[in-house]
mmCIF file of C-alpha atoms in Angstrom:
data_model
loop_
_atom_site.group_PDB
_atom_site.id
_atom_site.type_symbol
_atom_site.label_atom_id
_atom_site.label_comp_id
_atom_site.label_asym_id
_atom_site.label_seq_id
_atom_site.Cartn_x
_atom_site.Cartn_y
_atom_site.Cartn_z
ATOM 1 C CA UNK A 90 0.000 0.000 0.000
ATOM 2 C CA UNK A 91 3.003 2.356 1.164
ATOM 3 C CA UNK A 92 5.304 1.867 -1.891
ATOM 4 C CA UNK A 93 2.061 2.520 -5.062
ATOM 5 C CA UNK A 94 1.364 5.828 -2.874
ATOM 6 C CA UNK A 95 4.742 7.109 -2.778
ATOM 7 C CA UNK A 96 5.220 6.158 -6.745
ATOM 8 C CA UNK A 97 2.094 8.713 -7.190
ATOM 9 C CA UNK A 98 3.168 11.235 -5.026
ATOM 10 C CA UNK A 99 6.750 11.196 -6.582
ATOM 11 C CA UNK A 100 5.234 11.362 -10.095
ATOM 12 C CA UNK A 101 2.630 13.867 -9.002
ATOM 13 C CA UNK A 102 5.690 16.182 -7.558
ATOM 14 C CA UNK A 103 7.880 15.420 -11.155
ATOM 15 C CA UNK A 104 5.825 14.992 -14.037
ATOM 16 C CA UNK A 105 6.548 18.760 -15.086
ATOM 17 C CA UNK A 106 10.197 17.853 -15.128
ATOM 18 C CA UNK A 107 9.454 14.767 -17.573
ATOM 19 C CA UNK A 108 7.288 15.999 -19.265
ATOM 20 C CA UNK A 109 9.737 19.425 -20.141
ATOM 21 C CA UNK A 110 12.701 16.971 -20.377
ATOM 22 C CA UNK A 111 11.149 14.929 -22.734
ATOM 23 C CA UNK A 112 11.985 11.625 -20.794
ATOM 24 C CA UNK A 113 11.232 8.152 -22.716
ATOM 25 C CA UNK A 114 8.371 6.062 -21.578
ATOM 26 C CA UNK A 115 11.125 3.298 -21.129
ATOM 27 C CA UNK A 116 13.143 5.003 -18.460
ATOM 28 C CA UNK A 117 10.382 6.392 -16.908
ATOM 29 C CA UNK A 118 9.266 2.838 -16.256
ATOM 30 C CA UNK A 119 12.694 1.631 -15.587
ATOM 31 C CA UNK A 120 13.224 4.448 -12.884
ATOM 32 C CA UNK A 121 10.266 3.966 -10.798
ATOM 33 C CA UNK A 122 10.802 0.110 -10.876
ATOM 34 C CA UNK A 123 14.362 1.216 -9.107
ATOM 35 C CA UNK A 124 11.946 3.904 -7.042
ATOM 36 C CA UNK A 125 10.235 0.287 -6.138
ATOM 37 C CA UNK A 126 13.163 -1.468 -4.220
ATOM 38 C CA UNK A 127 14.824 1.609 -3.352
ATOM 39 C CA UNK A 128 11.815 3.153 -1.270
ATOM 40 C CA UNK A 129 10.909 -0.695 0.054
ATOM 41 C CA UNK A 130 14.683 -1.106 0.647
ATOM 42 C CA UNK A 131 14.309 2.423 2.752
ATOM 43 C CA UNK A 132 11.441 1.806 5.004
ATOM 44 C CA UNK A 133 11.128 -2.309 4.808
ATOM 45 C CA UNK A 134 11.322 -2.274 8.591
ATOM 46 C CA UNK A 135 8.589 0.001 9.488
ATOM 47 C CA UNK A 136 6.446 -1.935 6.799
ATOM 48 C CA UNK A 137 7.062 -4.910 8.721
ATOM 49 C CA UNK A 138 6.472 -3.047 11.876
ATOM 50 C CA UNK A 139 2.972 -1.846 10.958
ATOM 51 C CA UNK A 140 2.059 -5.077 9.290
ATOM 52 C CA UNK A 141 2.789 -7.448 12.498
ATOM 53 C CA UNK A 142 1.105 -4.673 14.758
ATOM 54 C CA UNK A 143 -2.218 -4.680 12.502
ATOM 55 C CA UNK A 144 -2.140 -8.670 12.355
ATOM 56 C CA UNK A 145 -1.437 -9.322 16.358
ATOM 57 C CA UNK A 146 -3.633 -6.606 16.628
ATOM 58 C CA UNK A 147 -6.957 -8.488 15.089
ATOM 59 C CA UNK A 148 -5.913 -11.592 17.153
ATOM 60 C CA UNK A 149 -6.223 -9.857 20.165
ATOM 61 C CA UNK A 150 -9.297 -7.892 19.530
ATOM 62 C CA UNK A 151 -11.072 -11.425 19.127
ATOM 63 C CA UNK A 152 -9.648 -12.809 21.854
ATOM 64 C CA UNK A 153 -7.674 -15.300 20.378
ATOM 65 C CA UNK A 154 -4.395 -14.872 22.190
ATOM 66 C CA UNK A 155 -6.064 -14.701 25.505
ATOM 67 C CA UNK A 156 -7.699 -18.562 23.746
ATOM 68 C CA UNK A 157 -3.857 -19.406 22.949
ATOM 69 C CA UNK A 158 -2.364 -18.064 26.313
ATOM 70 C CA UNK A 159 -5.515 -19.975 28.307
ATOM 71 C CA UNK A 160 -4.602 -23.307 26.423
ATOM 72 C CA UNK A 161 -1.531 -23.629 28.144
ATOM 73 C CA UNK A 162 0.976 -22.690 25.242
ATOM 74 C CA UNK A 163 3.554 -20.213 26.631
ATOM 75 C CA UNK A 164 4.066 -16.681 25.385
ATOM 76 C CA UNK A 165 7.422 -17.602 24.272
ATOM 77 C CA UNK A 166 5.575 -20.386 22.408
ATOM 78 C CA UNK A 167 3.338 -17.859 20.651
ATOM 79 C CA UNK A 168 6.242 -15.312 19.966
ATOM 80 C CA UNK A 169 8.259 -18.154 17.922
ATOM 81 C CA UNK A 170 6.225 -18.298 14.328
ATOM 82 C CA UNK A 171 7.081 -14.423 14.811
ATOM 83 C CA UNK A 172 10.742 -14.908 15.076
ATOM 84 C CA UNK A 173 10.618 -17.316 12.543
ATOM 85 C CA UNK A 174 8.816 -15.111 10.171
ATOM 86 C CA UNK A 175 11.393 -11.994 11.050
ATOM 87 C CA UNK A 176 14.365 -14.653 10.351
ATOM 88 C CA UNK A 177 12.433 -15.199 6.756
ATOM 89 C CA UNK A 178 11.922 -11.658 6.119
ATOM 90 C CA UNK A 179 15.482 -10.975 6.978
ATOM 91 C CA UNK A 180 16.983 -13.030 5.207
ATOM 92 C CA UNK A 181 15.572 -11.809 2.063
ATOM 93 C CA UNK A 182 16.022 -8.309 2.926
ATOM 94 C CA UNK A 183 20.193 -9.025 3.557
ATOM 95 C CA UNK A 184 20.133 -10.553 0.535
ATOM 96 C CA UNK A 185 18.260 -7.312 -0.983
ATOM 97 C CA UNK A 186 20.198 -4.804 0.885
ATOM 98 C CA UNK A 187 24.032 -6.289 0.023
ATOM 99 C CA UNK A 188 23.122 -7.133 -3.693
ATOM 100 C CA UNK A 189 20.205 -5.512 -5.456
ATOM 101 C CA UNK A 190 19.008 -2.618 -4.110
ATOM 102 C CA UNK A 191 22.992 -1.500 -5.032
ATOM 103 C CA UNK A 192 22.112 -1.661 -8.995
ATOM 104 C CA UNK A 193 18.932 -0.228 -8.184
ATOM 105 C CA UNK A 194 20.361 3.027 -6.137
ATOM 106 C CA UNK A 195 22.714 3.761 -9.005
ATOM 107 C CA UNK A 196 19.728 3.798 -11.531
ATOM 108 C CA UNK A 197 17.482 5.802 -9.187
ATOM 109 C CA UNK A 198 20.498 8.659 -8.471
ATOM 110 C CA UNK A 199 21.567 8.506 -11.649
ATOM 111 C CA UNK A 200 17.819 9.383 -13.388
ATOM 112 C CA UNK A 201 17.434 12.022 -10.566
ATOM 113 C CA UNK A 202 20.246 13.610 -10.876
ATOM 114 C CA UNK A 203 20.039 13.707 -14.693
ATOM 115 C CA UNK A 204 16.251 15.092 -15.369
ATOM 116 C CA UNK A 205 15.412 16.085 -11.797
ATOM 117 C CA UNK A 206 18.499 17.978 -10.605
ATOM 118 C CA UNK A 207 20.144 19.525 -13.616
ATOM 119 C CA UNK A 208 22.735 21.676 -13.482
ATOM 120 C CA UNK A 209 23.065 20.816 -9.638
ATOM 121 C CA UNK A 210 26.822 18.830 -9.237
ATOM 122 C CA UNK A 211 26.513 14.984 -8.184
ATOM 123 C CA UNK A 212 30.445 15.361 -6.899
ATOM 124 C CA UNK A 213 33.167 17.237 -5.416
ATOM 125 C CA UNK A 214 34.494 20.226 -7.799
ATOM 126 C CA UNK A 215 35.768 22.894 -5.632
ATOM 127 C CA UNK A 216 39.242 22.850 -4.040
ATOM 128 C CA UNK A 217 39.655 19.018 -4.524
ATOM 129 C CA UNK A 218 42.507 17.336 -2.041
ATOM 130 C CA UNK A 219 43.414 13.606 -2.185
ATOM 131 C CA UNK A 220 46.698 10.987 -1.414
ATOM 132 C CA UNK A 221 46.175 9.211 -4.461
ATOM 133 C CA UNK A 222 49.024 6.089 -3.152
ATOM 134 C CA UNK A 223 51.264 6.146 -0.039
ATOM 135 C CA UNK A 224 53.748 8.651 -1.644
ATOM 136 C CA UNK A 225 51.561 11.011 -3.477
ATOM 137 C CA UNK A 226 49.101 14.133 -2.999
ATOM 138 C CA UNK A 227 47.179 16.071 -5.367
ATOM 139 C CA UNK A 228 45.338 19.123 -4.988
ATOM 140 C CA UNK A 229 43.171 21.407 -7.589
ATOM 141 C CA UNK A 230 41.118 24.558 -6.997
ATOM 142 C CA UNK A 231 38.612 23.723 -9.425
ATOM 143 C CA UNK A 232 37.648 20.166 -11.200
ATOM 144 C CA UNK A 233 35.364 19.444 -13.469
ATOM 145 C CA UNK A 234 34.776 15.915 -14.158
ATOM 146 C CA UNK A 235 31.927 16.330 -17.484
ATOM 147 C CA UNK A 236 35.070 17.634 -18.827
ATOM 148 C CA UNK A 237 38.091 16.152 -17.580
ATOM 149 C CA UNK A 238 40.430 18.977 -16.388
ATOM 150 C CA UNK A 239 41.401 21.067 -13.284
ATOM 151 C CA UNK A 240 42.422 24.098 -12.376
ATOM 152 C CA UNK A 241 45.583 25.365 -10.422
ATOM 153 C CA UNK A 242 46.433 21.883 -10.132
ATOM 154 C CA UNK A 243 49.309 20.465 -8.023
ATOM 155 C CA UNK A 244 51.288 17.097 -7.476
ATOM 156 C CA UNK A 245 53.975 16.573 -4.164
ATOM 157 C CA UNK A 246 55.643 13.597 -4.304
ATOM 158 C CA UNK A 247 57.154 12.407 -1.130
ATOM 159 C CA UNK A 248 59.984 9.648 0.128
ATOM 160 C CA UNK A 249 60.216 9.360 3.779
ATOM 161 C CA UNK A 250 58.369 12.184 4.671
ATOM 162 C CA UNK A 251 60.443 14.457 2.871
ATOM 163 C CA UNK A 252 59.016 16.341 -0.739
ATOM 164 C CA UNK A 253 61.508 15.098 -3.760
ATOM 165 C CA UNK A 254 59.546 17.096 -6.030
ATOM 166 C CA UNK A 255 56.496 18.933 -6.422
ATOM 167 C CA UNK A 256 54.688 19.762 -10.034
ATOM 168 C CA UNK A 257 52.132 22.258 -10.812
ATOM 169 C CA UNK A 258 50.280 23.345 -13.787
ATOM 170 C CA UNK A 259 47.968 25.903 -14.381
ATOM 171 C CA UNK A 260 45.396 23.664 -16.453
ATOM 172 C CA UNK A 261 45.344 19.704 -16.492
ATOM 173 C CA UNK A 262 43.542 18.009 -18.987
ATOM 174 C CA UNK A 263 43.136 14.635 -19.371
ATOM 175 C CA UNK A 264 42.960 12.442 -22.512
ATOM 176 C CA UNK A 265 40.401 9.118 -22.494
ATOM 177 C CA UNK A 266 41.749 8.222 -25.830
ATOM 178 C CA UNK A 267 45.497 7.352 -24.594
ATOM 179 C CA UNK A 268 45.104 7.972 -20.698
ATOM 180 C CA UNK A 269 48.163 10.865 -21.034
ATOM 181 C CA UNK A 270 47.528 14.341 -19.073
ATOM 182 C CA UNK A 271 48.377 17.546 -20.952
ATOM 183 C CA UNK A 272 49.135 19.692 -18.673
ATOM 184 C CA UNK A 273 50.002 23.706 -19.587
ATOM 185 C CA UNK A 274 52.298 25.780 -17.944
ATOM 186 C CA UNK A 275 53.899 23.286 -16.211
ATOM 187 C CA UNK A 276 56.571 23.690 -13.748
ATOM 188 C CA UNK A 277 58.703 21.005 -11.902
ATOM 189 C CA UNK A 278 60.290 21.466 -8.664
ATOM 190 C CA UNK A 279 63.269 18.929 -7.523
ATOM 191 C CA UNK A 280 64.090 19.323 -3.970
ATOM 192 C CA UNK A 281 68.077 18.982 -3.659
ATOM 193 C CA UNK A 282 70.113 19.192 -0.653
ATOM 194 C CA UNK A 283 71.526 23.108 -2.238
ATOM 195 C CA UNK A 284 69.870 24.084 -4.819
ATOM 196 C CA UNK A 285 66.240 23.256 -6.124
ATOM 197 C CA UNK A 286 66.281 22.232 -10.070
ATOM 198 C CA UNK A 287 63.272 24.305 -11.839
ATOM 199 C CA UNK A 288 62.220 22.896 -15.237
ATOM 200 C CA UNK A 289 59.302 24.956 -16.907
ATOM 201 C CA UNK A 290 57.549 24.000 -20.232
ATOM 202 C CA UNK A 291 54.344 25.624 -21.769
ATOM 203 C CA UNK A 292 52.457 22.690 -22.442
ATOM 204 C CA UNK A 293 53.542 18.886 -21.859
ATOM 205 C CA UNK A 294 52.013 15.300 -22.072
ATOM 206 C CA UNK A 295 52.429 12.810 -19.212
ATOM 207 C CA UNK A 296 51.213 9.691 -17.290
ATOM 208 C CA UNK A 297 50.383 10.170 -13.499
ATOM 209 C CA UNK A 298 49.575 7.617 -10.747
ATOM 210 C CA UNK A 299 45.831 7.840 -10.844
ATOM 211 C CA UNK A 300 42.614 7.331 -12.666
ATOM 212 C CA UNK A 301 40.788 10.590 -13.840
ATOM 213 C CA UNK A 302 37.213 9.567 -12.918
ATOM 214 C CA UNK A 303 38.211 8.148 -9.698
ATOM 215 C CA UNK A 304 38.963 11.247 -8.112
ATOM 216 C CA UNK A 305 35.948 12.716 -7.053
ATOM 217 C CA UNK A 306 33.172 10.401 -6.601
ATOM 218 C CA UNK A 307 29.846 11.017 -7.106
ATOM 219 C CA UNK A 308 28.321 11.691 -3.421
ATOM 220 C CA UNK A 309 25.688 8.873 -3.814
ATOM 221 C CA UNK A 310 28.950 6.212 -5.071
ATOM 222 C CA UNK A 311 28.347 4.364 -1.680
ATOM 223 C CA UNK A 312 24.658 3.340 -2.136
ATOM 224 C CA UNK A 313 25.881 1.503 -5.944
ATOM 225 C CA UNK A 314 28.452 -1.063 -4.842
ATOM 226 C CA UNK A 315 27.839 -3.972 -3.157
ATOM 227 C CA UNK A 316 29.330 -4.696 -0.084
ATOM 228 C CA UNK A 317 32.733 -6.350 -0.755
ATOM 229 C CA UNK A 318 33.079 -3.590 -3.515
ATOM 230 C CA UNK A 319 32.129 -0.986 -0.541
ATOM 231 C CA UNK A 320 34.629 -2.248 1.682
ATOM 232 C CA UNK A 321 37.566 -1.862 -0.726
ATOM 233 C CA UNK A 322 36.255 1.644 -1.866
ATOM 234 C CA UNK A 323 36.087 2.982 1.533
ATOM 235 C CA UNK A 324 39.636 1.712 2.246
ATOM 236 C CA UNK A 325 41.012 3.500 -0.816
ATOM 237 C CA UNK A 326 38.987 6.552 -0.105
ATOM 238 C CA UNK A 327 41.080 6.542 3.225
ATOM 239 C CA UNK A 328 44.256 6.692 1.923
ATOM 240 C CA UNK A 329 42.927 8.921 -0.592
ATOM 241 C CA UNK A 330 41.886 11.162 2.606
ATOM 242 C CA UNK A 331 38.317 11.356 1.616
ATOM 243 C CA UNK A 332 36.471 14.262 3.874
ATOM 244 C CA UNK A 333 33.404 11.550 3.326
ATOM 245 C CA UNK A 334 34.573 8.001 5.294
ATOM 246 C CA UNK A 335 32.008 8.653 7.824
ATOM 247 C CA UNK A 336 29.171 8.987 5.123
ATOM 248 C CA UNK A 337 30.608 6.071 3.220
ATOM 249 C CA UNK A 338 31.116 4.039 6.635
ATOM 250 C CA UNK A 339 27.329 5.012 7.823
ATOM 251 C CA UNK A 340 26.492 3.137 3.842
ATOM 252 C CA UNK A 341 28.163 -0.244 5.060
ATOM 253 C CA UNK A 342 27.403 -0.381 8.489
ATOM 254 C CA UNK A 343 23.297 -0.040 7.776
ATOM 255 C CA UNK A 344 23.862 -3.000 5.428
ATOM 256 C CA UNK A 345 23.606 -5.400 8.570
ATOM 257 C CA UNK A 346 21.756 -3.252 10.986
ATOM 258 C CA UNK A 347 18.825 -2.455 8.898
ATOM 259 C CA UNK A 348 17.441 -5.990 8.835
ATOM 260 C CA UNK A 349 18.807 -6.546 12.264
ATOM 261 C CA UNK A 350 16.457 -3.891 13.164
ATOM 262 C CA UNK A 351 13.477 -5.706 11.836
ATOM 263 C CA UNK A 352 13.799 -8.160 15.006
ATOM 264 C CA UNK A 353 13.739 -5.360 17.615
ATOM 265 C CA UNK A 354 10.813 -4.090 15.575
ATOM 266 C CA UNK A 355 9.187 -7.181 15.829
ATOM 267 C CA UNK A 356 8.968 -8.263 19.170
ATOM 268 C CA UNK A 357 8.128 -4.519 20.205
ATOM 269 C CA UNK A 358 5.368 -4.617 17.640
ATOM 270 C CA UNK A 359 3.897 -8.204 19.227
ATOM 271 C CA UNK A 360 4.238 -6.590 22.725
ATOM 272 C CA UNK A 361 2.530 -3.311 21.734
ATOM 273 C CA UNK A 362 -0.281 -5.177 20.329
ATOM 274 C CA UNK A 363 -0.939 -8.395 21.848
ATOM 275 C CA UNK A 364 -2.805 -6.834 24.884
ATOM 276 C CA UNK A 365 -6.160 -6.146 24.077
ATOM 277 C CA UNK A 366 -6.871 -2.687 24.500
ATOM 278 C CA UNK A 367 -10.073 -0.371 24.788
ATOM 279 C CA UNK A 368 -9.083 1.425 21.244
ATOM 280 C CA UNK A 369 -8.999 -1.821 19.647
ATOM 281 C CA UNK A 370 -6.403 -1.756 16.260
ATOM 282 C CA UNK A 371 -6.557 2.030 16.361
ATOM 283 C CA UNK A 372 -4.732 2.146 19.584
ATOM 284 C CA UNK A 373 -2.203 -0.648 18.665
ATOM 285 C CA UNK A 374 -1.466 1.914 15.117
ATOM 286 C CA UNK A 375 -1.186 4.847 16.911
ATOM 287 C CA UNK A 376 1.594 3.611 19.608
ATOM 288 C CA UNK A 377 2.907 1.587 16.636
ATOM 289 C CA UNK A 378 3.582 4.771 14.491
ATOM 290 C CA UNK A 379 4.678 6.923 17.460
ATOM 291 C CA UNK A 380 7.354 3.933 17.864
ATOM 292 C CA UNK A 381 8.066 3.739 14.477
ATOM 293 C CA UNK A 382 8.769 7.222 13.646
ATOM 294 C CA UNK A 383 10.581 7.894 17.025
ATOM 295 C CA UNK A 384 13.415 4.886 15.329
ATOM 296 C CA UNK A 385 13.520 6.648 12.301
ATOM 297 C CA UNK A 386 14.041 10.045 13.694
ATOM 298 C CA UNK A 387 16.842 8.891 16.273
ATOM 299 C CA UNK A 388 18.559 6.766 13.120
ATOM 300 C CA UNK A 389 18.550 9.872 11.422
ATOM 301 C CA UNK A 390 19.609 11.982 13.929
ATOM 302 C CA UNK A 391 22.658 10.107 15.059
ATOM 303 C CA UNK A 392 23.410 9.562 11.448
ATOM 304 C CA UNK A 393 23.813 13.589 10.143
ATOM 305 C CA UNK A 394 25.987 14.136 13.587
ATOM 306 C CA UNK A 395 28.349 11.210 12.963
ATOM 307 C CA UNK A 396 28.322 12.654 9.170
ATOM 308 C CA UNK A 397 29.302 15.838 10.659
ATOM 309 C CA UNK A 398 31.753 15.617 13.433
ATOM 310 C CA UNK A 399 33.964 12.967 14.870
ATOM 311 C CA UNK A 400 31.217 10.880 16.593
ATOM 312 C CA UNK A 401 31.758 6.963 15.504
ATOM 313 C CA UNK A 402 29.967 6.260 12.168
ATOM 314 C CA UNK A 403 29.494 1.670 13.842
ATOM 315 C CA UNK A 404 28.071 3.716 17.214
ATOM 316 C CA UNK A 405 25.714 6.181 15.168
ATOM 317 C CA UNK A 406 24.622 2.953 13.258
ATOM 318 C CA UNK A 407 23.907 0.756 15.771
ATOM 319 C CA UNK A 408 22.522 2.839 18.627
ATOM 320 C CA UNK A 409 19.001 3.006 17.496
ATOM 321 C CA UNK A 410 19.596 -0.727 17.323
ATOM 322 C CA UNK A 411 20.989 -0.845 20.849
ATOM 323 C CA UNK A 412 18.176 2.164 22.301
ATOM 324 C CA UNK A 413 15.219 0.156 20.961
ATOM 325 C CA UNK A 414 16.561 -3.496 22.028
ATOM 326 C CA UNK A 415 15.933 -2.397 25.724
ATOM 327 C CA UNK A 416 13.328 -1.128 24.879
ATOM 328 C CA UNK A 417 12.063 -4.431 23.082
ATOM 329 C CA UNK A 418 13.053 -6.659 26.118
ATOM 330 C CA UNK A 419 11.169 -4.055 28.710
ATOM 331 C CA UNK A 420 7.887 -4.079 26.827
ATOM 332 C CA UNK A 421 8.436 -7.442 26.519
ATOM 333 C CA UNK A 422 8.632 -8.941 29.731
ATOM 334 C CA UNK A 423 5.803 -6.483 30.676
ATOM 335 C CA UNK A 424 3.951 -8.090 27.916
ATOM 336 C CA UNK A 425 4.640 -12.015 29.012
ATOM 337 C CA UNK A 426 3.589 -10.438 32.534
#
């Protein structure tokens, strides 16, 4: 029910843009099949959330669990087809989360940011820093990657923490065809013990120790690999010095926690709603959503301050996880009770 309303209200928001853009009924289609497992991938636990609480919920309104409870099977008894079902569910969703929903993110960003955000940069262009191996640094005031070149760019080559040399160049420019840099006005610095050697040339072509395109990934790179290709990324972005390891980290580490979360969510869902209340379902929904959206909020929230200061990316992660696992075990016991 979630995922066909949020389709609409997506195309109600952009059909202007496709419609002025011109878009072809075939990517239209393919992008809001990746819309699909990318919104389901997004909110997968609250749907399972709501679902259990609305299904425990009509059990308890006719009496059924008090019949079960009465019969002599034990609440633990009655909580296992849950856990079961949660393992299933799981399962699936790991599968999902480490594997397709990747290929799907990279269509979804890549449609959005080509028809829906045009004009608007999907990487870093502006003063560009990186350690592109264990002896080398780059750095370029401007960098434009639809075009291949930089500005004011710079290379310092080091040996034992001392600079050998340093090169600089005014433009760099960088040629698919052959993979050789142009660079104009370039200038070489050696570093000797005396004297520094200076050798200047207008324009000159060269190889250097890195890939063009892998410079400046786009910002949304992290959501398109899967996780063994996520794991080697984020080590080379930390050589590389990457200002974004803690975004990239927050990426892998909500690979396992996400459908962890979907057993915290369940047994707080089958406490919630097992008792029967006065409100009947209504009730159950209404402390169901105030749950949900109070785990979404905190994931959130812990996630934008780990992305913005030094707090751990695994303790922003998990500690939803960790908040709402007391909580599960409290409500509970108070439920078995």
């Amino acid at each position: 029910m979630f995922i066909p309303i949020g389709i609409i209200v997506n195309l109600s928001e952009k059909i202007d843009e496709i419609t002025e853009n011109e878009v072809p009924l075939e990517e239209v289609l393919v992008f809001y099949g990746n819309f699909t497992i990318y919104f389901a991938n997004l909110l997968f636990p609250i749907f399972l959330f709501l679902s259990i609480i609305w299904f425990t919920s009509k059990l308890a309104n006719n009496t059924e669990i008090i019949a079960i409870l009465s019969s002599g099977i034990s609440f633990w008894r009655f909580l296992r087809p849950y856990i079961i079902g949660a393992t299933l569910v799981c399962g699936i969703a790991l599968i999902f989360t480490m594997y397709l929903v990747p290929n799907a993110s990279q269509g979804f960003n890549e449609f959005k940011y080509q028809y829906f955000k045009r004009g608007k940069q999907s990487q870093e262009t502006q003063n560009v820093y990186r350690q592109v191996n264990d002896e080398e640094f780059i750095f370029a005031t401007n960098f434009q990657p639809s075009t291949r070149t930089a500005r004011n760019f710079t290379l310092e080559h080091f040996e034992n923490n001392e600079m050998k040399f340093k090169i600089s160049a005014s433009r760099l420019k960088f040629n698919p065809e052959d993979s050789i840099y142009t660079l104009s006005n370039f200038e070489k610095r050696i570093i000797k013990d005396r004297e520094d050697v200076i050798l200047r040339k207008s324009s000159i072509d060269t190889v250097l120790p890195f890939e063009f395109d892998e410079l400046t990934p786009v910002e949304y790179i992290a959501e398109t690999l899967d996780y063994r290709e996520l794991k080697e990324f984020i080590e080379i972005e930390k050589r590389r010095g990457s200002a974004n390891i803690s975004s990239y980290q927050i990426v892998a580490y909500k690979r396992w926690s996400v459908p962890v979360s979907a057993f915290i969510l369940t047994i707080i869902a089958v406490s919630v709603s097992a008792m029967k209340r006065r409100g009947g379902m209504g009730a159950n929904l209404a402390i169901g959503i105030v749950i949900a959206f109070g785990y979404i909020f905190l994931d959130k929230v812990f996630g934008t301050i780990a992305e913005k200061s030094t707090f751990s990316p695994l303790l922003a992660v998990w500690l939803s996880n960790i908040l709402f696992g007391i909580l599960a075990i409290y409500l509970l016991i108070k439920s078995k009770r």
